XYZ file of C-alpha atoms in Angstrom:
412
model
C 0.000 0.000 0.000
C 1.366 3.438 -0.951
C 1.832 5.820 1.962
C 0.227 9.243 1.706
C 1.221 12.382 3.605
C -0.919 14.635 5.801
C 0.201 18.203 5.127
C -2.703 20.200 6.546
C -5.414 19.911 9.196
C -8.404 22.043 10.140
C -11.298 21.903 12.571
C -14.348 23.752 13.857
C -15.988 22.037 16.830
C -17.382 22.520 20.325
C -13.929 22.800 21.935
C -12.031 24.764 19.304
C -12.536 26.871 16.196
C -9.093 26.041 14.802
C -6.338 23.485 15.317
C -4.322 25.447 17.945
C -7.368 26.066 20.172
C -8.529 22.475 19.644
C -5.110 21.136 20.649
C -5.093 23.304 23.777
C -8.516 21.936 24.724
C -7.339 18.367 24.122
C -4.370 18.826 26.458
C -6.621 20.328 29.111
C -9.253 17.606 28.759
C -11.895 20.286 28.300
C -15.364 19.039 27.394
C -17.756 20.808 25.038
C -20.813 18.906 26.292
C -23.681 21.048 27.585
C -27.406 20.720 28.144
C -29.625 21.902 25.287
C -33.350 21.987 24.564
C -32.975 18.647 22.742
C -30.868 17.032 25.472
C -27.127 16.685 25.998
C -24.950 17.808 23.096
C -21.593 19.323 22.181
C -22.653 22.064 19.731
C -20.562 24.580 17.834
C -21.172 27.917 19.574
C -19.704 31.415 19.496
C -18.417 30.910 15.977
C -18.629 33.266 12.994
C -17.952 32.333 9.377
C -16.830 35.866 8.579
C -14.258 35.800 11.380
C -13.175 32.294 10.437
C -12.254 33.251 6.851
C -10.999 36.770 7.597
C -7.366 35.696 7.701
C -7.426 33.633 4.507
C -5.313 34.942 1.616
C -7.024 36.975 -1.058
C -8.655 36.021 -3.438
C -9.332 32.803 -1.501
C -11.280 34.727 1.130
C -13.377 36.477 -1.532
C -14.275 33.165 -3.175
C -15.208 31.691 0.196
C -17.494 34.612 1.034
C -19.102 34.603 -2.407
C -19.712 30.847 -2.404
C -20.597 30.141 1.203
C -21.583 33.252 3.172
C -25.301 32.501 2.658
C -25.003 28.718 2.632
C -26.356 26.499 5.437
C -24.211 26.476 8.557
C -22.707 22.991 7.949
C -21.398 24.147 4.557
C -19.907 27.309 6.081
C -18.175 25.256 8.761
C -16.853 22.834 6.130
C -15.365 25.710 4.135
C -13.755 27.177 7.259
C -12.141 23.862 8.230
C -10.977 23.237 4.654
C -9.390 26.692 4.422
C -7.449 26.031 7.631
C -6.095 22.783 6.196
C -5.440 24.289 2.748
C -3.531 27.297 4.062
C -1.744 25.231 6.706
C -0.482 22.953 3.937
C 0.927 25.981 2.107
C -1.268 25.380 -0.918
C -2.569 28.898 -1.725
C 0.664 29.740 -3.536
C 1.569 26.243 -4.707
C 0.002 26.535 -8.184
C -1.205 22.955 -8.286
C -3.427 22.541 -11.373
C -7.103 22.444 -10.450
C -7.622 19.085 -12.134
C -5.011 17.572 -9.801
C -6.971 18.575 -6.674
C -9.684 16.257 -5.351
C -12.501 16.875 -2.874
C -13.983 14.181 -0.622
C -16.747 14.971 1.872
C -17.405 12.416 4.599
C -20.964 12.173 5.906
C -24.519 11.803 4.675
C -27.995 13.167 5.400
C -26.193 16.455 5.977
C -29.150 18.762 5.469
C -31.717 17.182 7.783
C -31.772 20.076 10.264
C -31.774 22.648 7.455
C -34.825 20.957 5.918
C -36.523 20.554 9.295
C -36.146 24.259 10.127
C -37.527 25.329 6.740
C -40.510 23.017 6.873
C -42.720 25.453 8.806
C -41.802 28.255 6.401
C -42.757 26.054 3.469
C -46.071 25.135 5.094
C -47.043 28.684 5.987
C -45.415 30.699 3.192
C -44.208 28.411 0.413
C -43.186 31.374 -1.741
C -40.511 32.204 0.853
C -38.632 28.932 0.398
C -35.027 29.918 -0.466
C -34.362 29.998 -4.173
C -31.407 27.648 -3.738
C -33.158 25.206 -1.439
C -33.063 22.463 -4.086
C -29.272 22.892 -4.278
C -28.571 23.238 -0.561
C -30.648 20.184 0.305
C -28.247 17.931 -1.617
C -25.194 16.547 0.209
C -23.184 17.401 -2.900
C -23.661 21.093 -2.104
C -20.658 20.640 0.183
C -18.565 19.227 -2.669
C -19.602 21.914 -5.143
C -18.996 24.773 -2.712
C -15.584 23.481 -1.642
C -14.564 22.928 -5.267
C -15.552 26.509 -6.132
C -13.656 27.978 -3.188
C -10.503 25.941 -3.854
C -10.766 26.036 -7.684
C -10.644 22.242 -7.633
C -11.657 20.437 -10.829
C -10.352 16.935 -10.081
C -12.433 14.085 -8.716
C -14.970 14.825 -5.995
C -17.735 13.013 -4.159
C -19.398 12.311 -0.817
C -18.979 9.058 1.099
C -20.993 7.708 4.006
C -20.767 4.910 6.505
C -22.825 6.101 9.489
C -20.481 6.785 12.425
C -17.570 5.372 10.419
C -18.038 7.948 7.631
C -14.966 9.973 8.607
C -12.645 6.996 8.292
C -14.410 5.882 5.116
C -13.555 9.335 3.762
C -9.906 8.992 4.778
C -9.709 5.626 3.034
C -11.165 6.949 -0.225
C -9.159 10.181 -0.183
C -5.961 8.213 0.436
C -6.810 5.848 -2.406
C -7.304 8.757 -4.819
C -3.878 10.133 -3.958
C -2.106 6.765 -3.888
C -3.595 5.821 -7.271
C -2.353 9.062 -8.818
C -5.847 10.253 -9.687
C -5.005 13.542 -7.947
C -1.854 15.099 -6.501
C -3.626 16.240 -3.370
C -7.043 15.654 -1.874
C -8.972 17.820 0.567
C -11.018 15.603 2.854
C -13.734 17.232 4.955
C -15.776 15.538 7.649
C -19.026 17.491 7.564
C -21.172 18.694 10.452
C -24.137 16.473 11.267
C -26.969 18.572 12.713
C -29.583 16.344 14.330
C -33.265 17.260 14.420
C -35.422 16.695 17.516
C -36.781 13.621 15.724
C -33.262 12.219 15.325
C -32.538 12.837 19.010
C -35.711 10.989 19.914
C -34.889 8.136 17.560
C -31.462 7.571 19.084
C -33.004 7.791 22.569
C -35.615 5.147 21.712
C -32.788 2.949 20.444
C -31.147 3.327 23.860
C -28.010 4.872 22.346
C -28.101 8.359 23.913
C -26.804 9.414 27.311
C -29.737 10.908 29.187
C -29.373 14.247 31.033
C -28.484 14.145 34.703
C -25.644 15.577 36.738
C -22.740 17.507 35.240
C -23.115 17.575 31.429
C -19.318 17.574 30.994
C -19.180 14.209 32.763
C -21.976 12.614 30.742
C -19.879 10.975 28.026
C -17.895 8.230 29.788
C -16.145 5.928 27.295
C -14.763 2.715 28.821
C -16.146 3.587 32.255
C -18.331 1.202 34.229
C -20.869 4.036 34.595
C -21.099 4.837 30.872
C -24.634 5.385 29.665
C -24.549 6.139 25.949
C -23.207 8.690 23.500
C -23.594 12.459 23.439
C -24.088 14.041 19.973
C -21.410 16.523 18.927
C -21.008 18.952 16.042
C -17.797 19.383 14.082
C -16.344 20.049 10.672
C -12.811 18.729 10.294
C -10.416 18.590 7.366
C -7.224 16.927 6.189
C -5.050 17.617 3.159
C -3.555 14.379 1.832
C -0.733 14.399 -0.729
C 1.776 12.102 -2.309
C 4.966 12.427 -0.206
C 7.080 13.113 -3.286
C 4.771 15.932 -4.374
C 4.847 17.465 -0.899
C 8.649 17.237 -0.845
C 8.972 18.959 -4.239
C 7.180 22.027 -2.969
C 8.904 21.977 0.410
C 5.738 21.295 2.388
C 5.941 20.151 6.005
C 4.589 16.630 6.425
C 2.672 16.461 9.699
C 2.089 12.703 9.562
C 1.649 9.867 7.108
C -1.129 7.345 6.488
C 0.682 4.058 5.821
C -2.303 1.757 6.213
C -6.079 1.547 6.358
C -8.879 -0.975 5.957
C -12.656 -1.049 5.573
C -15.022 -4.004 5.838
C -18.618 -4.986 6.574
C -20.238 -7.358 9.048
C -23.058 -8.527 6.741
C -25.398 -7.079 9.382
C -27.896 -4.225 8.970
C -28.450 -3.640 12.695
C -26.673 -1.695 15.457
C -24.927 -4.789 16.791
C -21.137 -4.371 16.802
C -19.116 -7.500 16.097
C -15.675 -7.955 17.654
C -14.553 -10.376 14.946
C -15.441 -7.918 12.168
C -13.701 -5.065 13.959
C -10.612 -7.187 14.594
C -10.506 -8.169 10.930
C -10.191 -4.553 9.718
C -7.761 -3.538 12.484
C -5.547 -6.475 11.588
C -5.779 -5.609 7.877
C -4.865 -1.937 8.497
C -1.798 -2.931 10.533
C -0.769 -5.421 7.845
C -1.137 -2.773 5.144
C 1.117 -0.485 7.181
C 3.636 -3.300 7.737
C 3.224 -3.071 11.505
C 3.379 -5.770 14.151
C 0.939 -5.449 17.083
C 3.694 -4.473 19.525
C 4.604 -1.456 17.362
C 1.305 0.382 18.004
C 1.995 3.247 20.411
C -1.445 4.820 20.656
C -5.090 4.006 19.945
C -7.672 6.731 19.380
C -10.639 4.512 20.033
C -14.077 4.798 18.457
C -15.375 4.546 22.041
C -18.763 6.256 22.068
C -19.591 5.439 25.685
C -22.207 2.827 24.790
C -22.592 -0.241 26.982
C -22.056 -2.843 24.260
C -19.911 -0.841 21.848
C -17.041 -0.131 24.233
C -16.839 -3.745 25.423
C -16.876 -4.989 21.841
C -14.072 -2.647 20.800
C -11.860 -3.715 23.686
C -12.460 -7.348 22.756
C -11.327 -6.599 19.202
C -8.175 -4.847 20.449
C -7.301 -7.824 22.657
C -7.877 -10.141 19.701
C -5.499 -8.225 17.416
C -2.859 -6.971 19.855
C -2.732 -10.066 22.015
C 0.027 -9.853 24.596
C 0.733 -6.271 23.468
C -2.806 -5.048 24.286
C -1.563 -3.268 27.407
C 1.245 -1.432 25.607
C -0.373 1.422 23.628
C -1.984 4.434 25.237
C -5.754 4.425 24.677
C -8.076 7.427 24.898
C -11.422 8.576 23.550
C -11.764 12.017 21.957
C -15.563 11.719 22.036
C -15.465 12.282 25.809
C -14.519 15.888 24.942
C -16.122 16.619 21.572
C -19.161 14.397 21.832
C -19.833 11.899 19.072
C -19.611 13.945 15.880
C -21.215 11.136 13.860
C -20.310 11.524 10.160
C -17.255 13.668 10.868
C -16.040 11.730 13.931
C -13.260 9.866 12.127
C -11.815 13.067 10.653
C -12.099 14.882 14.007
C -10.197 12.029 15.618
C -7.584 11.990 12.852
C -6.954 15.701 13.501
C -6.713 14.906 17.232
C -4.325 12.028 16.525
C -2.056 14.165 14.340
C -2.015 16.848 17.063
C -0.887 14.257 19.602
C 1.696 12.659 17.301
C 3.280 16.027 16.560
C 2.816 17.398 20.077
C 4.198 14.414 21.964
C 1.257 13.820 24.288
C -1.948 11.862 24.754
C -5.012 13.753 25.879
C -6.861 12.832 29.081
C -9.779 10.511 29.580
C -11.345 12.928 32.081
C -14.488 10.894 32.781
C -12.810 7.523 33.140
C -13.103 6.876 36.882
C -13.768 3.118 36.863
C -12.262 1.457 33.769
C -14.007 -1.639 32.484
C -10.691 -3.331 31.642
C -7.644 -3.112 33.916
C -5.423 -4.687 31.254
C -5.605 -1.665 28.938
C -3.283 1.339 29.290
C -5.899 4.064 29.381
C -4.766 7.688 29.545
C -5.528 9.188 32.943
C -7.349 12.329 34.099
C -4.527 14.586 32.880
C -2.417 14.728 29.705
C 0.408 12.225 29.436
C 3.721 13.057 27.739
C 4.391 10.407 25.119
C 6.735 10.043 22.181
C 4.384 8.385 19.718
C 5.350 6.941 16.346
C 2.423 4.778 15.216
C -1.231 5.410 16.020
C -4.390 3.482 15.264
C -7.735 5.269 14.862
C -10.862 3.132 14.685
C -14.364 3.921 13.446
C -17.448 1.687 13.531
C -20.888 2.492 12.160
C -24.429 1.176 12.378
C -25.058 -1.375 9.651
C -21.792 -3.189 10.365
C -19.353 -0.669 8.842
C -15.885 -1.276 10.316
C -12.832 0.882 9.618
C -9.307 1.339 10.902
C -6.667 3.902 9.913
C -2.976 3.930 10.831
C -1.305 7.324 11.226
C 2.437 7.740 11.716
C 4.703 10.507 12.921
C 7.392 11.307 10.375
C 10.884 10.019 11.123
C 12.264 13.492 11.840
C 9.621 14.116 14.478
C 7.452 16.375 12.321
């Protein structure tokens, strides 16, 4: 498998509107979970699109404002995260031909809240339905807007895999680059905005953590007192490139993606399967040429569900065997909430921040671990020189994914 390079990252979420603020929040173990009218959530608040793009180079900023200033909020957040990654990768002045730039958007059903909020308007005053409603209601509105802002004319599409969508996006973006279809690919994990009906549906399924006590302590991955997931909002982005192309333009390589895998359980339900998860983790490590004892860190899918967390730990024991207690293990969802379609990209950004920063972020709500054999991060940040990291993502319908991320040899 051809390795691809990560040269840029970006994020807008409940605990940070850019990568530096997000990294600071990770180190501090700061939670974005609060109580809302719909229940517990980790929403994006106090954020402005205009402020977010103000520092972008001209004419990039002008294109962003023209294309997205009046778009639905998830599209605006996607553009903001993509611009962070694009500028961080040094691409505004790189003169890469547009047809060598790809766009992949991870997530699906991205306009449910937008449609829900317009429904009353349509019922009462149908003439006031926005003229571009038919465009905005398509998931591909994200792809089209990002391509216009970045002048990208290469391949572009959306991919979905429920809660594994982010990792599915990483897999497909990496394949585009490795196959030579594009020189670089901008991958964006898009914001999932749930409607009250969605909240109720997840609650009926028994998947949601119910309100009670301190909201910041509600999401408790791997804890004996875990009680379900807390929805989060985030747009996150990666720029993936061929290492040789990045080297030619003198770009800093933040990390590499040497291996990944995706597989199904042949199961349409919300029943995680340890054997299926182990199969893709093992395949991702094999693709990266790694032995189990070489894994230094696991950013676990870990939603805080009763069955899901136990199943994931069983899969890690299956694959890592005697080395299961070696890598640090934490759960970013304890801080950001479960960002659903974008979760895998959020956690890739978090993993890159920890690889480059030499730390693992806390598990602040892990008071009574369900497995004493695992090396869980504690209540504070842990200094750690990490080389190889594993990030997992599992979705309803039996979608299993695993991505290996690696710190570059020079420590970058």
